[in-house]
Coordinates of C-alpha atoms and ligand atoms in Angstrom, one line a residue:
Chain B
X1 CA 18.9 9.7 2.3
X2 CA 17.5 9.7 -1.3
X3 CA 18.9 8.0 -4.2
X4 CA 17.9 7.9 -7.9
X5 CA 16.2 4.5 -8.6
X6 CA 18.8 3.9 -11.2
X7 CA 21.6 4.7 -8.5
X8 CA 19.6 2.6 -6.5
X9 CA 19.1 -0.6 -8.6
X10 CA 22.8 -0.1 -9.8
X11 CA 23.1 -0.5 -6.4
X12 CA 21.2 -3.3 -5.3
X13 CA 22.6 -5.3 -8.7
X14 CA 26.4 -4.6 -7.3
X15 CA 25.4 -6.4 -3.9
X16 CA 24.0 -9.2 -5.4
X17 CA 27.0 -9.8 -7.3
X18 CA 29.1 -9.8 -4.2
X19 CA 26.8 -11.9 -2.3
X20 CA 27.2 -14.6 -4.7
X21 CA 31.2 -14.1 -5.3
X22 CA 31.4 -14.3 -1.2
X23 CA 29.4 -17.6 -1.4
X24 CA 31.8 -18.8 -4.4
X25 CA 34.5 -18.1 -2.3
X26 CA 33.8 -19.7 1.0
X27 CA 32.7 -23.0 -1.2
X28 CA 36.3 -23.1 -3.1
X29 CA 37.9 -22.1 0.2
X30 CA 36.1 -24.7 1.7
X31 CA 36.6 -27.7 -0.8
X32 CA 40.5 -26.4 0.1
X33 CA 40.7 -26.4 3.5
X34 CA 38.6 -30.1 3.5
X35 CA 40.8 -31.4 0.5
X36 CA 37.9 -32.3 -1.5
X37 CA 38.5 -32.5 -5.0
X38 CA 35.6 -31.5 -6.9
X39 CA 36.2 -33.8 -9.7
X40 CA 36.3 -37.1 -8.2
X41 CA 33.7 -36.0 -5.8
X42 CA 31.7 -35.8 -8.7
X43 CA 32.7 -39.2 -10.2
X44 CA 32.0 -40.5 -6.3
X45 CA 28.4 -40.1 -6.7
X46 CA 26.9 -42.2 -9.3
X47 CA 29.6 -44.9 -8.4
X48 CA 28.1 -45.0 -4.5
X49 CA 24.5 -44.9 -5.9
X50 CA 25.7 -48.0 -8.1
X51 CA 27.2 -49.6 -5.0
X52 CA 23.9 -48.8 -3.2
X53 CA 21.7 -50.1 -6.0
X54 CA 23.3 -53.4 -6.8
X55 CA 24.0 -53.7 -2.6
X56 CA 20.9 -52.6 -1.3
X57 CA 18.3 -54.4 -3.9
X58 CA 15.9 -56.1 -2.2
X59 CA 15.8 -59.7 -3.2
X60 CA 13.2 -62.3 -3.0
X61 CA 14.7 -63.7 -0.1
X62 CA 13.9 -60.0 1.8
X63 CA 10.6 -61.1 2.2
X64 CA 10.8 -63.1 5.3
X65 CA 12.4 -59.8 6.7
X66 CA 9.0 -58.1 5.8
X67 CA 7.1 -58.9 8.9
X68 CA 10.0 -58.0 11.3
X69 CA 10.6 -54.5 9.5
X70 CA 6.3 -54.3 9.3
X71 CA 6.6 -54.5 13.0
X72 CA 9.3 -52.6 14.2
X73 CA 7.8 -49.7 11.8
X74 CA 4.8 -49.5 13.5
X75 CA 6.2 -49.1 16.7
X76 CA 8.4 -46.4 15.2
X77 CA 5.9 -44.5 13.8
X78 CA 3.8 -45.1 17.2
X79 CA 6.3 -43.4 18.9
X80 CA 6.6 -40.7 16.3
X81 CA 3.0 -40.2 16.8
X82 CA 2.7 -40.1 20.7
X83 CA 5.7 -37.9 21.2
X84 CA 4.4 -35.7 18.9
X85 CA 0.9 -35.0 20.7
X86 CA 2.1 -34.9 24.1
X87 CA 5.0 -32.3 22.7
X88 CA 1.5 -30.4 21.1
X89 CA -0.3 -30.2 24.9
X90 CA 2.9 -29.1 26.4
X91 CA 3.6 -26.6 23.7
X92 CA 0.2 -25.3 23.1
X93 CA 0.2 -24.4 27.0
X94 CA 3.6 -22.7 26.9
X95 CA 2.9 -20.8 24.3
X96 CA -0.5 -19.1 25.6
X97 CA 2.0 -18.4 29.1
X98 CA 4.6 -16.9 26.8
X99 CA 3.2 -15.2 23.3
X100 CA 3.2 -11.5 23.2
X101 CA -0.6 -11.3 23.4
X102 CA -1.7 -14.0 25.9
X103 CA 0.9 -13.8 27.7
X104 CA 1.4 -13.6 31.4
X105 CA 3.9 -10.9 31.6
X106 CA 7.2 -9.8 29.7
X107 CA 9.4 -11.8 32.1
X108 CA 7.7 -14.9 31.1
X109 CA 7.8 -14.2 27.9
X110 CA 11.5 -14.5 27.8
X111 CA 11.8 -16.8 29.7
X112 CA 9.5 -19.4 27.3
X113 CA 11.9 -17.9 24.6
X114 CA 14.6 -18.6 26.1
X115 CA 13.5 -22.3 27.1
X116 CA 12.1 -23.3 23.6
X117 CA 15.1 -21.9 22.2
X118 CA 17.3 -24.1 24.3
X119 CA 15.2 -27.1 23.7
X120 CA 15.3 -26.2 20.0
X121 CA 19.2 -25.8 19.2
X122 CA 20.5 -29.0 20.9
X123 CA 20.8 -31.1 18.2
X124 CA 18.6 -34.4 18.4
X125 CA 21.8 -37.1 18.6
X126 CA 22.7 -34.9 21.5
X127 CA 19.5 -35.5 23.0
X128 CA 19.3 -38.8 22.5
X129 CA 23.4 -39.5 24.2
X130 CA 22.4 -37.5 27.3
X131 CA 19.2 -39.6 28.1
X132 CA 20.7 -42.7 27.5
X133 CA 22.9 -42.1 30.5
X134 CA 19.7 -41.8 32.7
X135 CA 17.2 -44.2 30.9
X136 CA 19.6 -46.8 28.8
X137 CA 18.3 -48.2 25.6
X138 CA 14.4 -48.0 25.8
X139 CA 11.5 -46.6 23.9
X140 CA 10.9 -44.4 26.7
X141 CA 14.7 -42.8 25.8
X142 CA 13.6 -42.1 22.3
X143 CA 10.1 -40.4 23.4
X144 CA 11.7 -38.6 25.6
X145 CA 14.6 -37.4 23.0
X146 CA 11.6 -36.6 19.9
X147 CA 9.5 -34.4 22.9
X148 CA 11.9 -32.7 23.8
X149 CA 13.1 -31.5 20.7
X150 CA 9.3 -31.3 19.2
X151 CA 9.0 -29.2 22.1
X152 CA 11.1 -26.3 21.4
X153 CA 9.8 -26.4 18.0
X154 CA 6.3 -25.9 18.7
X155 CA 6.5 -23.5 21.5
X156 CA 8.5 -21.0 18.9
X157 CA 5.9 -21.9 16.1
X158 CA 2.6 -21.8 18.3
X159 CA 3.6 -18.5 20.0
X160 CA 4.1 -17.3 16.2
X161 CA 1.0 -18.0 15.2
X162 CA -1.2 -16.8 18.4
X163 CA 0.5 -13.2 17.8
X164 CA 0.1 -13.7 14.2
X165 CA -3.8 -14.9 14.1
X166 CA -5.5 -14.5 17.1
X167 CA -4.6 -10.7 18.3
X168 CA -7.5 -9.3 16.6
X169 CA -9.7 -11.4 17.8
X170 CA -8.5 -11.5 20.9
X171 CA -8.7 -7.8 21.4
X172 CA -12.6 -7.9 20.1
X173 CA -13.4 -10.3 23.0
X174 CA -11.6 -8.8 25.4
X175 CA -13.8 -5.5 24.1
X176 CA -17.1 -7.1 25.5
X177 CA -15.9 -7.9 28.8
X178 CA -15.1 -11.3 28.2
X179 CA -12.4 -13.0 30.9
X180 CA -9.4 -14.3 30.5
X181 CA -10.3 -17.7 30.5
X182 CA -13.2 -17.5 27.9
X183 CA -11.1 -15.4 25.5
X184 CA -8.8 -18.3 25.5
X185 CA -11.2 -20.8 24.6
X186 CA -13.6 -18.7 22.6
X187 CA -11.2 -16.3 20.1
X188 CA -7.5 -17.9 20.3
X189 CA -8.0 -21.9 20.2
X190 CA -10.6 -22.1 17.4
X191 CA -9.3 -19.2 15.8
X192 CA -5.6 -21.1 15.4
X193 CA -6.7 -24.5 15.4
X194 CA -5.9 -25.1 11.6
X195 CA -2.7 -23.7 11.9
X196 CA -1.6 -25.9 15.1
X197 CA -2.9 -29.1 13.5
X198 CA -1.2 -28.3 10.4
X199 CA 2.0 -28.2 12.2
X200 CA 0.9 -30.9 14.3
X201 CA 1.0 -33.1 11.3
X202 CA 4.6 -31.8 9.8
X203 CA 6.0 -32.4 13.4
X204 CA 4.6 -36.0 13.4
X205 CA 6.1 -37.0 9.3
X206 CA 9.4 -34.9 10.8
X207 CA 9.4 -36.7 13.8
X208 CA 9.1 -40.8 11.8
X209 CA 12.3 -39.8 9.8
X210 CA 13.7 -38.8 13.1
X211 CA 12.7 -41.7 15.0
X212 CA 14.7 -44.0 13.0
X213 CA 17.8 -42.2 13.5
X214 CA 16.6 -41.8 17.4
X215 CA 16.2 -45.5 17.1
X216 CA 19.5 -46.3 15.9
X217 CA 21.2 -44.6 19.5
X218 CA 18.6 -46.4 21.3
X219 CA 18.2 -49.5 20.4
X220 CA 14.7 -49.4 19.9
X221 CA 12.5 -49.4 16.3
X222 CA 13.2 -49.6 13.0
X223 CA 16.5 -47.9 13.5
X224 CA 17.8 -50.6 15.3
X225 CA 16.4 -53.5 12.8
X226 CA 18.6 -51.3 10.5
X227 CA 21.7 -51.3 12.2
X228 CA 21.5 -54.8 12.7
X229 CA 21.0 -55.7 8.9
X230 CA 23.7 -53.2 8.0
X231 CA 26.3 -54.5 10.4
X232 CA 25.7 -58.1 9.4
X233 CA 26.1 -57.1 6.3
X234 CA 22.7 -58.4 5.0
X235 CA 22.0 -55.4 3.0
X236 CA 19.5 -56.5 1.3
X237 CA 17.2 -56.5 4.3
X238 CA 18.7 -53.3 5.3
X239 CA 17.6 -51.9 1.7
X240 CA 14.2 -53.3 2.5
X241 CA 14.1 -51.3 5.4
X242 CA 15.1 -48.4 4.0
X243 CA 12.2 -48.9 1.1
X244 CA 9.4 -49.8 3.6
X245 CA 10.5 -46.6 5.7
X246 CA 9.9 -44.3 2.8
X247 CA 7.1 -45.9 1.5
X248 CA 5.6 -45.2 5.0
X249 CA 6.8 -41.1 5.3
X250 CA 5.0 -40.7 1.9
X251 CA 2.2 -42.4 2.9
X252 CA 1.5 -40.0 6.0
X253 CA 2.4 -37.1 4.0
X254 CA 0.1 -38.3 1.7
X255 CA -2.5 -38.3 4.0
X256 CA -1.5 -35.5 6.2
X257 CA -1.7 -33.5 3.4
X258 CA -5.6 -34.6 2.4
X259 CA -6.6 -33.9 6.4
X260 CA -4.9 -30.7 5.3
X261 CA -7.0 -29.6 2.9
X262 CA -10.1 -31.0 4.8
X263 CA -9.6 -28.6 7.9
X264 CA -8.0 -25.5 6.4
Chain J
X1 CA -24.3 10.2 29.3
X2 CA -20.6 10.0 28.8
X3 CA -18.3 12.8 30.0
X4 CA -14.5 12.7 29.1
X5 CA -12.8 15.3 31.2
X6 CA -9.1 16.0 30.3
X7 CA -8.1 12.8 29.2
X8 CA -4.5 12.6 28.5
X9 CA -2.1 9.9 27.3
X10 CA 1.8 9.6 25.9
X11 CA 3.0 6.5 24.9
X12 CA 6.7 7.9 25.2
X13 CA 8.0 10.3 27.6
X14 CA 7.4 14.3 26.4
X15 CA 5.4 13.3 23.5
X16 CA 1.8 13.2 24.5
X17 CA -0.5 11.2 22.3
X18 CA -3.5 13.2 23.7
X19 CA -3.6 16.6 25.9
X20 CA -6.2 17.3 27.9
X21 CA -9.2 15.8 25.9
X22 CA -13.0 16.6 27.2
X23 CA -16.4 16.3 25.8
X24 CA -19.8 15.3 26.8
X25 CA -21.7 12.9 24.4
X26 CA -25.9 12.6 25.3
X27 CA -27.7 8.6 24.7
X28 CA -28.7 9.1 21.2
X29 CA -25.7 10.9 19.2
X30 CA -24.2 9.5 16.7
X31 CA -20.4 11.2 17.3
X32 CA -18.1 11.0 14.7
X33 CA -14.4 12.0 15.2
X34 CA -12.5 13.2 12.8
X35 CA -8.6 14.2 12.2
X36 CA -5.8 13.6 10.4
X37 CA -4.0 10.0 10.6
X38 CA -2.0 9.9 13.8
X39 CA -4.4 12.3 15.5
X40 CA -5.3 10.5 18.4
X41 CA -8.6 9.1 17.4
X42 CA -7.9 5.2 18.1
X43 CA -5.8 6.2 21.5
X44 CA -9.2 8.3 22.0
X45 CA -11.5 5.3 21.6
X46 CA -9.5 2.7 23.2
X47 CA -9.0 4.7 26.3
X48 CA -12.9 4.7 26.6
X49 CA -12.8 1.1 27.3
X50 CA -9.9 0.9 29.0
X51 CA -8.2 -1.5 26.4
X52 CA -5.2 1.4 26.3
X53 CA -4.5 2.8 29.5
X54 CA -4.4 6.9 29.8
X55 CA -2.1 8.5 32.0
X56 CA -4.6 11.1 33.9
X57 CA -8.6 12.3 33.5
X58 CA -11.7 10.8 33.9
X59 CA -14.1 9.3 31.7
X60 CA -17.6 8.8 33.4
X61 CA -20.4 6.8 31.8
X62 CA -23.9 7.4 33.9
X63 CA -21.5 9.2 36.4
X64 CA -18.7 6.2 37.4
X65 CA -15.3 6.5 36.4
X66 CA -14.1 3.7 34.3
X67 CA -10.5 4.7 34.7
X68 CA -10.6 4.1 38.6
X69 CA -12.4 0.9 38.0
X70 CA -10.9 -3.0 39.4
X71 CA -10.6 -6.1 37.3
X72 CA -14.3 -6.8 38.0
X73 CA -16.0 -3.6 37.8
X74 CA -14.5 -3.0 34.6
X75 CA -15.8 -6.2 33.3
X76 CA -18.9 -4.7 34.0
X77 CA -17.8 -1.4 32.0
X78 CA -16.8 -3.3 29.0
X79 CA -20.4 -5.4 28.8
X80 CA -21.8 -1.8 28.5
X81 CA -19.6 -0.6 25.7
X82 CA -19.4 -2.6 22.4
X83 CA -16.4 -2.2 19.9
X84 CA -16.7 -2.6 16.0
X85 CA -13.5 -3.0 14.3
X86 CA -12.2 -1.7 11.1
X87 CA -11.1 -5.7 10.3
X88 CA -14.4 -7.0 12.2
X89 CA -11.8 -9.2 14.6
X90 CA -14.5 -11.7 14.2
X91 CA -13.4 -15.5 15.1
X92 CA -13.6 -16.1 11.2
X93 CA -13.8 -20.1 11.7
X94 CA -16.4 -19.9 13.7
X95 CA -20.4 -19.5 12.3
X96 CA -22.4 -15.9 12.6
X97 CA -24.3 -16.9 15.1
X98 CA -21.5 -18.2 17.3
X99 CA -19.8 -14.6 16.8
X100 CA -22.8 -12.6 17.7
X101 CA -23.0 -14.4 20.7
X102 CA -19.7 -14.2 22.3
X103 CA -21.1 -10.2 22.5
X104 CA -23.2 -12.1 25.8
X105 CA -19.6 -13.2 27.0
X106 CA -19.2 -10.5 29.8
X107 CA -22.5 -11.4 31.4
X108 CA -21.5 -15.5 32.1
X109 CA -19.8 -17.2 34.2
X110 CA -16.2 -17.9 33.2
X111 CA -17.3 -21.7 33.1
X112 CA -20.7 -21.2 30.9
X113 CA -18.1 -18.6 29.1
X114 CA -15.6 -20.8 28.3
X115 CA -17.9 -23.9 26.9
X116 CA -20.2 -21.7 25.3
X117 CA -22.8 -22.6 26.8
X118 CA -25.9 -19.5 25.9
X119 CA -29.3 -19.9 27.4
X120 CA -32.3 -20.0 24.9
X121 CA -33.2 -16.2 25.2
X122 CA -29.5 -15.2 24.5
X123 CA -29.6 -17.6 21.2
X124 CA -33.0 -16.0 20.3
X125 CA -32.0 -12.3 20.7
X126 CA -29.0 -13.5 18.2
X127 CA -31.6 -15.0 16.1
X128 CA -33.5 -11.2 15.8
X129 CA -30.1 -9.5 15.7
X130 CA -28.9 -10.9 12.8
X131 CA -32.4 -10.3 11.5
X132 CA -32.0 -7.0 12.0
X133 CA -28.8 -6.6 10.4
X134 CA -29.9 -8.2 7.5
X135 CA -28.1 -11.8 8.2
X136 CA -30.5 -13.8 9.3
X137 CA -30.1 -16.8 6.2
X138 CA -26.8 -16.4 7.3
X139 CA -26.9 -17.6 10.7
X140 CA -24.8 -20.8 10.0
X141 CA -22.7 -19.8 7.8
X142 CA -18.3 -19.5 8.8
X143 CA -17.7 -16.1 8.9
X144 CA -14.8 -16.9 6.4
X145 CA -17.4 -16.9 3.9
X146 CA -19.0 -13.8 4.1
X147 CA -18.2 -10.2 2.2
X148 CA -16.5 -7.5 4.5
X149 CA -20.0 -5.5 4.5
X150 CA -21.5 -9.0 5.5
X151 CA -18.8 -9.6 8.7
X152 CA -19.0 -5.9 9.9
X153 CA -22.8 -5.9 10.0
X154 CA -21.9 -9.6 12.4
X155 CA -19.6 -7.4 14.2
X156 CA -22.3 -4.7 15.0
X157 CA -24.9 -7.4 16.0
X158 CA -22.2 -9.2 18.3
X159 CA -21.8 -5.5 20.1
X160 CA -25.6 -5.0 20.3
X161 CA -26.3 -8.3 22.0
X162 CA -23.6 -7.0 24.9
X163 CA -27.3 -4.2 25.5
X164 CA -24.7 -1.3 25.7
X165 CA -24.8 1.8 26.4
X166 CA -22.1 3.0 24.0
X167 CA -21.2 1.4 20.6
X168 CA -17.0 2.1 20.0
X169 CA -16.4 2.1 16.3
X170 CA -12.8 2.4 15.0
X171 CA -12.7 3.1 11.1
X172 CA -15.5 0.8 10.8
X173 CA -16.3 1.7 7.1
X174 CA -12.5 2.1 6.1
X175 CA -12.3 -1.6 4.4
X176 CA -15.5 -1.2 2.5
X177 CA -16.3 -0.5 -0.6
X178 CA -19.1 2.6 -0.6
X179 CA -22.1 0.6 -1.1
X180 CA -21.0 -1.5 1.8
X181 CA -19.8 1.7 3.5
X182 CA -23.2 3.5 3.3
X183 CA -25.7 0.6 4.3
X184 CA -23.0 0.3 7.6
X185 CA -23.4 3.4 8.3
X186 CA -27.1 4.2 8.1
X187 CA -27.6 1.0 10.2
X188 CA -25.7 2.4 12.7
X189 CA -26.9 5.6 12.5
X190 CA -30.9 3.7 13.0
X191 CA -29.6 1.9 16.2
X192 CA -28.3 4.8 17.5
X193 CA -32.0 6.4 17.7
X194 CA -33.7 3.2 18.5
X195 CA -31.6 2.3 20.7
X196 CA -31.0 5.6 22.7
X197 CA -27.4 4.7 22.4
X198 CA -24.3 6.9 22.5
X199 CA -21.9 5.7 19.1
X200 CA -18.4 7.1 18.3
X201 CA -17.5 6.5 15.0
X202 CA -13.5 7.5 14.1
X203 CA -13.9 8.3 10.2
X204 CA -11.8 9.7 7.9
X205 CA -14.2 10.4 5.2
X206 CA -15.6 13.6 6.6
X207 CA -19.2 13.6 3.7
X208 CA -20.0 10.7 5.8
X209 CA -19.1 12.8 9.3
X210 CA -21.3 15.3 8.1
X211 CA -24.0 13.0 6.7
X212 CA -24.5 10.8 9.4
X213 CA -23.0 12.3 12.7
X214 CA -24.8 14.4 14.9
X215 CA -21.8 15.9 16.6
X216 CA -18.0 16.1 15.7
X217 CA -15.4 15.8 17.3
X218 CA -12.3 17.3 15.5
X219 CA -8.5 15.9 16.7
X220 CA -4.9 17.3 15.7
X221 CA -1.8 16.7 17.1
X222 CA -3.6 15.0 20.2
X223 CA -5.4 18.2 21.1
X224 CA -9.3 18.7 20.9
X225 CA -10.3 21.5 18.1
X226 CA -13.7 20.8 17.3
X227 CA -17.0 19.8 19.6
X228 CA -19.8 21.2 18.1
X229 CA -23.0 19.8 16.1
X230 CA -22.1 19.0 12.7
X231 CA -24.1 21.3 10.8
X232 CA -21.5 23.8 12.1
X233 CA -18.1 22.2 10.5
X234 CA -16.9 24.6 8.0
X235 CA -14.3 24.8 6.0
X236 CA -12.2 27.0 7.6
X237 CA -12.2 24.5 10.6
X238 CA -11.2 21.6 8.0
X239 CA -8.0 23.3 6.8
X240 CA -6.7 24.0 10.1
X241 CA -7.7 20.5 11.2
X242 CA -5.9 19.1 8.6
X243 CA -3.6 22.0 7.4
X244 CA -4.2 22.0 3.8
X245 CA -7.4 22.2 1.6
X246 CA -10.3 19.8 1.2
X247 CA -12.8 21.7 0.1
X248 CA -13.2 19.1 -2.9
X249 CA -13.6 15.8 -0.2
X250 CA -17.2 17.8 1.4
X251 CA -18.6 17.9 -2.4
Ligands
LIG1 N1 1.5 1.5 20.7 C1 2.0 2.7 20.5 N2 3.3 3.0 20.9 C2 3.8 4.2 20.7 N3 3.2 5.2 20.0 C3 1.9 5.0 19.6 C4 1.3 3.7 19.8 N4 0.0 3.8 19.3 C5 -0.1 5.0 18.8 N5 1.1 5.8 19.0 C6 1.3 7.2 18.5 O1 0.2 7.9 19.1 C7 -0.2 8.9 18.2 C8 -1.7 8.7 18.0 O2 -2.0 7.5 17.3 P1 -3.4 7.0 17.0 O3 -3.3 5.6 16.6 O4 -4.4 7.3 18.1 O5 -3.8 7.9 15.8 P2 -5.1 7.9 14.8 O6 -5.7 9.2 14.9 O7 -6.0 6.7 15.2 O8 -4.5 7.7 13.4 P3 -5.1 6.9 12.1 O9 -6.1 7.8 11.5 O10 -3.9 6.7 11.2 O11 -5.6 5.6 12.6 C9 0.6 8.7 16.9 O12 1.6 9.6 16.9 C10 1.2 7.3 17.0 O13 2.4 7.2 16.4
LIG2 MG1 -6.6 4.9 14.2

């Protein structure tokens, strides 16, 4: 079908306009049907941040807290760290069985989909409830909830990028009579190796922020330092923890970022 | 000697790719084949190694028929055929060197293979390679850092360390610019002869066909209309190849 470019951009400006009255809709349908007045929602948010501030302030007194929170941090972003590279090994061997190009066959394929895609879309709370039936409150309930979940997400984005960046290669080896095995080690892993790192790295930041809520369920980390402060209602070490958890997310993404640049 | 004898191939039912393809090609011709885009040309090439899999035909190097071949005799096949690429598919984090030499690949062990480990002779036939091509200052260097004439002239030495018989070359001057362009194809044009070796270039700038090939192969619609010596492409055969005028492309 052709259409004048006019027509056409007449066109494309009409859907654009609908898009966003569609949107407008569902958000005043939605405020509606939820009861949420738009005004004093506004007037809600620089009141709790108040709350929060004069709450939440560390005080001198926090200090003592410090080594507790130093401590329990660590072993949060331990476990952050560990579940994280064991989710890589898994994933990075998946993903050769199941991407389009290294694949095994077509049924496998869809069936790697199919399992990273489960592991993928249940959320990580529901993780976390369904192992605590079989492993209690333990560390081991946490790892097990962040490697799971990590999982699914780097199966999809591995098998991404091996279609994505190593095809060509891949092809060119397999050209010169090169087997299976040594195209796999020769073309694909050091041809995607930035790549996977880099999302190495974003899985392990992703996967301290996570941790903490992980920790919460569990009873294990900084998560549960912070439920304890908050429901004792010594907010000012919960603030603390709070502050020292950030501090710590930039910091890695700080530095993830510099091995970053290094390697790609 | 490489003898394609009515090759055919259709990626869907009742709309064949290629139709009863044959030609002969002697050690020592540069071939180019020529045609207009969705010819056949690549489904042509890659059927010679087997990396696209005909439907019926044969194709006989020295007299063995690659299409009949197991996992393990065509191994052996591939070693014999290298493949230059119109993106040089070279393992771009990797140095030169390390790319010329994954051409010895089909000759190791899938152990050796897999660690890279390359005996002394295969690292200084890479060494004289590159110097061949023109690389050797560049033997260390990522191949992320070189110019596209740069990584197709790694791409030719990684296929002439595989000692083959046929050199497969897919568009391999289509990303250059015509500097580039000509130095690729007068070096591969030189190996050819020194070599003894049989290289298929698929081109679509037919004043390089005619230049540097010494046979042409002509493709439309899938169906062989031109196999002759390339002094003999004229411009009658042009227009029905590709159904319109280019008299202005062979000036
Ligand atoms: N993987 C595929 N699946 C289905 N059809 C294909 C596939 N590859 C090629 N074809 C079809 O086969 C025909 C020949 O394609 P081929 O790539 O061999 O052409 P070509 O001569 O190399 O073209 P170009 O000059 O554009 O590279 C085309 O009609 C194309 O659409
Ligand atoms: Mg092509």
């Amino acid at each position: 079908m052709m259409q004048s470019p006019t027509k056409y951009l007449a066109h494309k400006g009409w859907h654009q306009t609908a898009v966003i009255a569609i949107i407008g809709g569902i958000y005043v349908f939605g405020s509606w049907a939820l009861d949420f007045n738009n005004l004093n929602g506004l007037i809600a948010v620089p009141k709790a941040f108040a709350w929060l501030g004069i709450n939440f302030k560390p005080t001198a007194n926090s200090m003592t807290y410090l080594p507790r929170i130093w401590q329990k941090l660590i072993q949060t972003v331990l476990l952050a760290i560990s579940s994280t590279v064991v989710a890589a090994f898994v994933a990075i061997f998946v993903a050769l069985l199941g991407s389009k190009v290294t694949g095994v066959n077509a049924f496998v394929q869809t069936i790697v989909r199919g399992i990273a895609s489960f592991f993928r879309n249940i959320p990580l709370v529901a993780w976390s409830m369904i192992l605590l039936f079989a492993f209690k409150q333990s560390d081991f309930t946490g790892f097990l909830a962040l490697l799971l979940m990590s999982v699914g997400y780097l199966i999809r984005a591995f098998m991404e990028i091996i279609e994505d960046e190593a095809s060509e290669t891949m092809l060119a080896l397999k050209a010169t009579g090169a087997s299976y095995f040594q195209v796999i080690f020769q073309a694909v892993l050091p041809q995607i190796l930035p790549s996977i790192l880099s999302w190495i790295l974003y899985m392990i930041e992703n996967n301290v922020r996570d941790a903490t809520l992980v920790g919460i369920l569990t009873g294990t980390g900084i998560g549960f330092i912070f439920d304890i402060y908050y429901k004792s209602f010594r907010f000012d070490a919960a603030g603390m923890t709070v502050l020292a958890i950030i501090i710590v997310v930039i910091a890695l993404e700080t530095i993830s970022n510099q091995i970053r640049r290094v390697i790609l | 000697m490489l003898e394609v004898k009515n090759l055919q191939k259709s990626y869907e039912k009742d709309r064949p790719a290629l139709t009863d393809i044959s030609f002969d090609i002697k050690p020592g011709t540069f071939v180019a084949i020529i045609g207009p885009s969705g010819a056949g040309k690549t489904t042509i090439l890659r059927s010679l190694n087997q990396l696209i899999k005909d439907d019926d035909g044969q194709i006989l190097l020295d007299g063995d028929d690659i299409r009949t071949a197991n996992k393990t005799q065509l191994r052996k096949f591939r070693r014999q055929i290298g493949m230059v690429f119109q993106n040089y598919n070279l393992v771009e984090r990797l140095t030169v060197i390390e790319n010329v030499l994954h051409g010895r690949l089909g000759y190791k062990s899938t152990l050796a293979g897999v660690f890279g480990r390359y005996t002394q002779e295969e690292k200084e036939e890479a060494m004289s390679l590159l110097k061949k091509v023109g690389l050797e200052n560049f033997a260390l260097k990522r191949c992320s850092e070189l110019s596209g004439g740069q990584k197709q002239r790694v791409g030719i030495a990684r296929s002439l360390i595989q000692h083959p018989k046929v050199i497969l070359c897919d568009e391999p001057i289509a990303s250059l610019d015509p500097a580039s362009a000509q130095n690729v194809m007068e070096l591969l044009k030189d190996l050819t002869e020194e070599y003894n070796l049989i290289c298929i270039a698929n081109l679509h700038q037919i004043n390089m066909a005619k230049k540097y090939a010494d046979q042409i192969i002509g493709i439309r619609k899938g169906k062989l209309v031109f196999d002759e010596s390339s002094d003999l492409l004229s411009e009658d055969i042009l227009r029905t190849l590709y159904d319109q005028d280019i008299t202005e492309e062979l000036e």
